[in-house]
XYZ file of N, CA and C in Angstrom:
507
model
N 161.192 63.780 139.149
C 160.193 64.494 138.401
C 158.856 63.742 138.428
N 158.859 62.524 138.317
C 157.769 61.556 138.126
C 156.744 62.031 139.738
N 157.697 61.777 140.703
C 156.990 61.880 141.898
C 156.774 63.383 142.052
N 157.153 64.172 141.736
C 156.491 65.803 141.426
C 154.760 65.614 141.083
N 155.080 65.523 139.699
C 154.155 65.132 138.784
C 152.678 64.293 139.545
N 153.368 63.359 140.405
C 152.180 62.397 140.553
C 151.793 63.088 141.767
N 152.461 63.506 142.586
C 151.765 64.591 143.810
C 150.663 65.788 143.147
N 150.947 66.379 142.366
C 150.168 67.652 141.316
C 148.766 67.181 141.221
N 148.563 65.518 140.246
C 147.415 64.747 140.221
C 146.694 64.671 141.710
N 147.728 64.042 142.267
C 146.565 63.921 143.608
C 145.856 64.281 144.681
N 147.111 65.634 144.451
C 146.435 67.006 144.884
C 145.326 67.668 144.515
N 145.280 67.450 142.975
C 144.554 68.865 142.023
C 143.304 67.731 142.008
N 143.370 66.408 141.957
C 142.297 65.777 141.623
C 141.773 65.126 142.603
N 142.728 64.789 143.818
C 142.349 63.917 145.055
C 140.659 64.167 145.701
N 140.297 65.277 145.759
C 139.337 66.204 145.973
C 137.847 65.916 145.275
N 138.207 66.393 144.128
C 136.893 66.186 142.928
C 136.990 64.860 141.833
N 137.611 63.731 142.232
C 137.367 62.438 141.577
C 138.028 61.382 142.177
N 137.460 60.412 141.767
C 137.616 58.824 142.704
C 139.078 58.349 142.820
N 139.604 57.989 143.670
C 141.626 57.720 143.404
C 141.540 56.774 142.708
N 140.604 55.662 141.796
C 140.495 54.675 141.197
C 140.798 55.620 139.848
N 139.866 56.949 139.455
C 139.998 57.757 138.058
C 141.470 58.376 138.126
N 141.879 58.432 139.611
C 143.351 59.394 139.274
C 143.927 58.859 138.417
N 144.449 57.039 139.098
C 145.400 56.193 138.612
C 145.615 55.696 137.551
N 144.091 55.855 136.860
C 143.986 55.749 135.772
C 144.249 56.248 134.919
N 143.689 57.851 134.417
C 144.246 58.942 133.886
C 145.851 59.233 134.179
N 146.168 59.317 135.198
C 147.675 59.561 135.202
C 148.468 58.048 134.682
N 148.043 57.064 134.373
C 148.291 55.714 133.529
C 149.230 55.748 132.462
N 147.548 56.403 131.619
C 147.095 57.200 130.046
C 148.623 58.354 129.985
N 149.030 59.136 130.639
C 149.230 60.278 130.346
C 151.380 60.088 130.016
N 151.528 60.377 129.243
C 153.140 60.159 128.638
C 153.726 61.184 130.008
N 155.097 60.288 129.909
C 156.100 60.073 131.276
C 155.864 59.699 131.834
N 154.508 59.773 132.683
C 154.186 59.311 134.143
C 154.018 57.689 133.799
N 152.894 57.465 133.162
C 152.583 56.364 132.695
C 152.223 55.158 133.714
N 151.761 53.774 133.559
C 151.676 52.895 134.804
C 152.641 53.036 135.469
N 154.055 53.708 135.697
C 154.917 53.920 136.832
C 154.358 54.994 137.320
N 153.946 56.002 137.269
C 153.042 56.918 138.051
C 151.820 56.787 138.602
N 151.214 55.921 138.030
C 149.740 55.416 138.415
C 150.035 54.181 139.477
N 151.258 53.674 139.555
C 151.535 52.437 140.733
C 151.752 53.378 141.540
N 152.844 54.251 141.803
C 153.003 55.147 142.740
C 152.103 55.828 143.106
N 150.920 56.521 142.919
C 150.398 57.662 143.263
C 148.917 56.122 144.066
N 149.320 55.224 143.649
C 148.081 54.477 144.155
C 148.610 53.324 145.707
N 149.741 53.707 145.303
C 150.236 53.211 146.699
C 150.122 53.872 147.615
N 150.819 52.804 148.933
C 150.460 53.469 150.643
C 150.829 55.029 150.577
N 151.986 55.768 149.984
C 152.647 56.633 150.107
C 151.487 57.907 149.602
N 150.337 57.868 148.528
C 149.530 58.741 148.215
C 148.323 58.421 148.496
N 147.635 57.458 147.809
C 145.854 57.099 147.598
C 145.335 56.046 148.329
N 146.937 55.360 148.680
C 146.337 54.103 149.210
C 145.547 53.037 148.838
N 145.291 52.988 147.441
C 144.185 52.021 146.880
C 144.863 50.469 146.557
N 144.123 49.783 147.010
C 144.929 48.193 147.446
C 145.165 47.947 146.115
N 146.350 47.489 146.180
C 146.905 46.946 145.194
C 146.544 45.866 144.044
N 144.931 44.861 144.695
C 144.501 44.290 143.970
C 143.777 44.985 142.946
N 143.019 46.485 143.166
C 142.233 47.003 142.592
C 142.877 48.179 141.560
N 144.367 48.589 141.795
C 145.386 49.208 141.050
C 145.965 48.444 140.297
N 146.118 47.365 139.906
C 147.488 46.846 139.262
C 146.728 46.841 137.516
N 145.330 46.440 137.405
C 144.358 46.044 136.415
C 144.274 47.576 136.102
N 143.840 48.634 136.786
C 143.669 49.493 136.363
C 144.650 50.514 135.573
N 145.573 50.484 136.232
C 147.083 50.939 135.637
C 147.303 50.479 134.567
N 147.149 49.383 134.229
C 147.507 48.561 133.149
C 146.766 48.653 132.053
N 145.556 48.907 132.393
C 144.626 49.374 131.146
C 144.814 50.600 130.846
N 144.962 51.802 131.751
C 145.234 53.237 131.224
C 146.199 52.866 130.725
N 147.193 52.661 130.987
C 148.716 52.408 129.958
C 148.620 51.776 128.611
N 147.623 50.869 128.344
C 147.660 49.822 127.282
C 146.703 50.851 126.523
N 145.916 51.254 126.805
C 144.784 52.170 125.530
C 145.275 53.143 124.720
N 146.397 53.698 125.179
C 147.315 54.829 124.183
C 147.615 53.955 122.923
N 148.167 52.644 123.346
C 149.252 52.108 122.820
C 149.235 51.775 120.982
N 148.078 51.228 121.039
C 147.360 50.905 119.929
C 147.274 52.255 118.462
N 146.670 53.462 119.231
C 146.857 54.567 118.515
C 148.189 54.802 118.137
N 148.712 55.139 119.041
C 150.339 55.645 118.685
C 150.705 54.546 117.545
N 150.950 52.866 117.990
C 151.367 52.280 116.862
C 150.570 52.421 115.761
N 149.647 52.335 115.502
C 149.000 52.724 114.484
C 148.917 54.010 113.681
N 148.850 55.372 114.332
C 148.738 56.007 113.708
C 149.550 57.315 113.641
N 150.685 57.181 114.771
C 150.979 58.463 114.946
C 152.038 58.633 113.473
N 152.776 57.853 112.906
C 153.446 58.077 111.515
C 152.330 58.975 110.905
N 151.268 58.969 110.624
C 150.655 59.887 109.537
C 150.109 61.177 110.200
N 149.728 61.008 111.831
C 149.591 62.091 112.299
C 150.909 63.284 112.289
N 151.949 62.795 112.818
C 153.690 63.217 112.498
C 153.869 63.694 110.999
N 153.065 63.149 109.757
C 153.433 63.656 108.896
C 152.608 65.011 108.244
N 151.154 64.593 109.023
C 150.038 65.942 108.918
C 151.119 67.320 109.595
N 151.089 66.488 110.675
C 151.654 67.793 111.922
C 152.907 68.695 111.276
N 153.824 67.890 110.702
C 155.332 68.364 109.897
C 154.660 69.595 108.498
N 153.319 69.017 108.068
C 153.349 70.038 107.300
C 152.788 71.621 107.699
N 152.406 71.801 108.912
C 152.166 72.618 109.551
C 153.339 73.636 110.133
N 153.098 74.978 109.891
C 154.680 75.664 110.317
C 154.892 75.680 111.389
N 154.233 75.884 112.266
C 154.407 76.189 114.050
C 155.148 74.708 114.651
N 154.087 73.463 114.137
C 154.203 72.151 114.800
C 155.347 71.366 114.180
N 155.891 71.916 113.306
C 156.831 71.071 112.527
C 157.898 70.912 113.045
N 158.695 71.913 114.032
C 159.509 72.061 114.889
C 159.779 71.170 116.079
N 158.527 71.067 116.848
C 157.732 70.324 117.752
C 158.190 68.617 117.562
N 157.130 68.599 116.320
C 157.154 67.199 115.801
C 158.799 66.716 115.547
N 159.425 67.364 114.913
C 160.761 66.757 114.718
C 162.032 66.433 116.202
N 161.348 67.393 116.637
C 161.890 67.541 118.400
C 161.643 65.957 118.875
N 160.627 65.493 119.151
C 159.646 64.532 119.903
C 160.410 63.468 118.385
N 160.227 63.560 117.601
C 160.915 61.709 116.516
C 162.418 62.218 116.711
N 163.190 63.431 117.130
C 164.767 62.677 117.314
C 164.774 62.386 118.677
N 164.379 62.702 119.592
C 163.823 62.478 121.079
C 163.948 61.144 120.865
N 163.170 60.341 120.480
C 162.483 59.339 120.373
C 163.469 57.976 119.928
N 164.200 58.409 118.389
C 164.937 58.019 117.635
C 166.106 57.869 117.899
N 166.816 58.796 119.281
C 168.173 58.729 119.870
C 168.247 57.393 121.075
N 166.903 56.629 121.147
C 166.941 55.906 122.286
C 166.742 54.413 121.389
N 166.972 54.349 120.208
C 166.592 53.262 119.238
C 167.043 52.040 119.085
N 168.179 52.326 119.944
C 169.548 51.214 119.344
C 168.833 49.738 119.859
N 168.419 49.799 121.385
C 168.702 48.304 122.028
C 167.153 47.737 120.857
N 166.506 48.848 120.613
C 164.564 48.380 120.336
C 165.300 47.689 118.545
N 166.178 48.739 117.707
C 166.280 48.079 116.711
C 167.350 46.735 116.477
N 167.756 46.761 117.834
C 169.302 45.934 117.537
C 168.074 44.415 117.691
N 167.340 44.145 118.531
C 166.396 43.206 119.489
C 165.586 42.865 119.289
N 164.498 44.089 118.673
C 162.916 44.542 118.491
C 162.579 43.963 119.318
N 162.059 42.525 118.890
C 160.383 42.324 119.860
C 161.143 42.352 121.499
N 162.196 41.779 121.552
C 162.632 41.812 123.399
C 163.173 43.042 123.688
N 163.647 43.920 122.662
C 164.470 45.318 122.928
C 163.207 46.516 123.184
N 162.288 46.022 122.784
C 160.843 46.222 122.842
C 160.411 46.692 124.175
N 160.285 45.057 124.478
C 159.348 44.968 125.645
C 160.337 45.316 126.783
N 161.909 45.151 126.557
C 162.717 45.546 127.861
C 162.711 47.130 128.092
N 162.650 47.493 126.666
C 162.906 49.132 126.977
C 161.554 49.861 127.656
N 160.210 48.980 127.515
C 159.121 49.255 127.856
C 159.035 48.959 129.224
N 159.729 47.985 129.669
C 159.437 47.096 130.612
C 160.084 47.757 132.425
N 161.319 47.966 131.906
C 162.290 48.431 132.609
C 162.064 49.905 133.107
N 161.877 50.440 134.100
C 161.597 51.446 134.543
C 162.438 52.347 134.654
N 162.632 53.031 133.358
C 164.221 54.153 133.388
C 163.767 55.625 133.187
N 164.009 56.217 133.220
C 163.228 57.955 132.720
C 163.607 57.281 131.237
N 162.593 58.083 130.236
C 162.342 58.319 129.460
C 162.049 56.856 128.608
N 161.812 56.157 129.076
C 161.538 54.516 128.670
C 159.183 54.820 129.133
N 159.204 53.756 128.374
C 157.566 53.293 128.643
C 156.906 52.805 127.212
N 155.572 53.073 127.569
C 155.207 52.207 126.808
C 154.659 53.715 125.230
N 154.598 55.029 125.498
C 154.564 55.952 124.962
C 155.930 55.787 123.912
N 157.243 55.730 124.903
C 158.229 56.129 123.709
C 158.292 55.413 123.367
N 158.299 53.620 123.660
C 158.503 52.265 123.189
C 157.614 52.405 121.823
N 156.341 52.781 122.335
C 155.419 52.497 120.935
C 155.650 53.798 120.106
N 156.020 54.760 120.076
C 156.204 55.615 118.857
C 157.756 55.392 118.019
N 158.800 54.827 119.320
C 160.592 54.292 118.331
C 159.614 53.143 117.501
N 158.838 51.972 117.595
C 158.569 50.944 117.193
C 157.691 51.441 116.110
N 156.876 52.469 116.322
C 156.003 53.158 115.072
C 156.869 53.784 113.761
N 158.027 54.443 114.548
C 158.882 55.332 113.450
C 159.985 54.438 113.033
N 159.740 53.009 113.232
C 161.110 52.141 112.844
C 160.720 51.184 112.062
N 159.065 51.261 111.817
C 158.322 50.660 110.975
C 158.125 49.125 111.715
N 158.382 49.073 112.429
C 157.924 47.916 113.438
C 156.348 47.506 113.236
N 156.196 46.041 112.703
C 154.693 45.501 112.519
C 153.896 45.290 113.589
N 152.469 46.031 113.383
C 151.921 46.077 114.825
C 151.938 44.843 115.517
N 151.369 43.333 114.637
C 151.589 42.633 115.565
C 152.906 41.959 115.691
N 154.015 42.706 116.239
C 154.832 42.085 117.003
C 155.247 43.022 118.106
N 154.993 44.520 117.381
C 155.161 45.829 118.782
C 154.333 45.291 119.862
N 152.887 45.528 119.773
C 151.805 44.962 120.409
C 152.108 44.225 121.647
N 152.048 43.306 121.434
C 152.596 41.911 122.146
C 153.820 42.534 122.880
N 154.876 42.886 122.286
C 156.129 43.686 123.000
C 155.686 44.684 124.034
N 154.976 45.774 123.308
C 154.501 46.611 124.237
C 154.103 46.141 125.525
N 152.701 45.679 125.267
C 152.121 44.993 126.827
C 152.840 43.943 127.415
N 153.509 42.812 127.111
C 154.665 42.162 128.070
C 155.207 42.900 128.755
N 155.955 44.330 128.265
C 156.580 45.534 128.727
C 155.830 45.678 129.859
N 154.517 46.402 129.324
C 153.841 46.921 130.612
C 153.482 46.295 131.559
N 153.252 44.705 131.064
C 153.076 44.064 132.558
C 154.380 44.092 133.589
N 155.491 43.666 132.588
C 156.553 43.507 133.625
C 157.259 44.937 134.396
N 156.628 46.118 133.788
C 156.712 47.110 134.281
C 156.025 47.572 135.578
N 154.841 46.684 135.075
C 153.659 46.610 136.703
C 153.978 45.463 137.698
N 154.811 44.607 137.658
C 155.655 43.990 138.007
C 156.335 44.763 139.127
N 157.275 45.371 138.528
C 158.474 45.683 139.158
C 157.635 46.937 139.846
N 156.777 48.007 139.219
C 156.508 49.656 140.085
C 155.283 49.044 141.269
N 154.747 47.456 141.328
C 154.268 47.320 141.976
C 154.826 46.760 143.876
N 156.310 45.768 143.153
C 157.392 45.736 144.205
C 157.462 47.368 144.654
N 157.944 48.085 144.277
C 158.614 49.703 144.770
C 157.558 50.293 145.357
N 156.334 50.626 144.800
C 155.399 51.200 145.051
C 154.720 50.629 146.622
N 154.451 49.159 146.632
C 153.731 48.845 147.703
C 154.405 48.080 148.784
N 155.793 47.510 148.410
C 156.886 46.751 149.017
C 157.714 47.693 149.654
N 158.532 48.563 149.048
C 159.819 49.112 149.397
C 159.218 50.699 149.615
N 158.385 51.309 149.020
C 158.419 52.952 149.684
C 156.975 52.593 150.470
N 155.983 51.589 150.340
C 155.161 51.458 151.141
C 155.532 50.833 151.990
N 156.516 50.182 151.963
C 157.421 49.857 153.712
C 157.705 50.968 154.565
N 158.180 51.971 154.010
C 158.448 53.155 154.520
C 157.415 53.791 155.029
N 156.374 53.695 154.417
C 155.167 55.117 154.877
C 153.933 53.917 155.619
N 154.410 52.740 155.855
C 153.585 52.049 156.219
C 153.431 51.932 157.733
């Protein structure tokens, strides 16, 4: 799905903006996240050298992060009182809440592994909203989070420019 997804971007955007703004925005954006923005910036799509992707990825990924820990509990509780979104919202915190165990058994390392580790439905989106809805103190999510994401840019940077850019290379 991820590689669906990141073809769509570089298609729909390859055209009318810089592959430096794709990687970025598709960073920022939940699921794809810096594992989509390593991929879509490797040999296999944009091609943008890896020195000039790895910083950038990493910052679209890290700028969500802060909000969500911070604020999405009261946004979640605006949204719940709303009839349409309340449905929604409760969807997205048991979503969220069914993946809790290793983040509450661990926190700060259950944290950064579940962030870190490149699994579907892992990143730094769901990491920081289980850690928001588990009452997790920002500064220790924080710190968890981005270790996560580096070692996440870590590893999608091996796959991305090592092993499928071996292939298309």
């Amino acid at each position: 799905m991820t590689e669906t997804l990141v073809q769509w971007f570089v298609q729909n955007l390859g055209g009318s903006a810089a592959k430096e703004l794709i990687i970025f925005i598709i960073s920022m954006i939940p699921i794809l996240e810096l594992r989509g923005g390593l991929l879509a910036a490797g040999p296999a799509f944009l091609n943008v050298p890896m020195w000039r992707a790895i910083p950038i990825c990493i910052i679209g990924n890290l700028i969500p992060v802060p909000f969500i820990l911070l604020f999405i509990t009261k946004i979640f509780t605006w949204l719940k009182g709303t009839k349409h979104l309340k449905p929604f919202v409760e969807k997205m915190e048991n979503r969220a809440m069914n993946k809790k165990e290793q983040i509450e058994r661990y926190e700060f390392w259950g944290l950064l592994l579940f962030v870190g580790i490149p699994l579907p439905g892992t990143g730094a989106w769901t990491g920081s909203l289980i850690a928001a809805l588990l009452g997790i103190k920002f500064k220790k999510a924080f710190p968890a989070v981005t270790l996560g994401i580096l070692l996440a840019s870590f590893i999608m940077t091996v796959l991305s420019y090592t092993v499928i850019g071996g292939i298309f290379a």
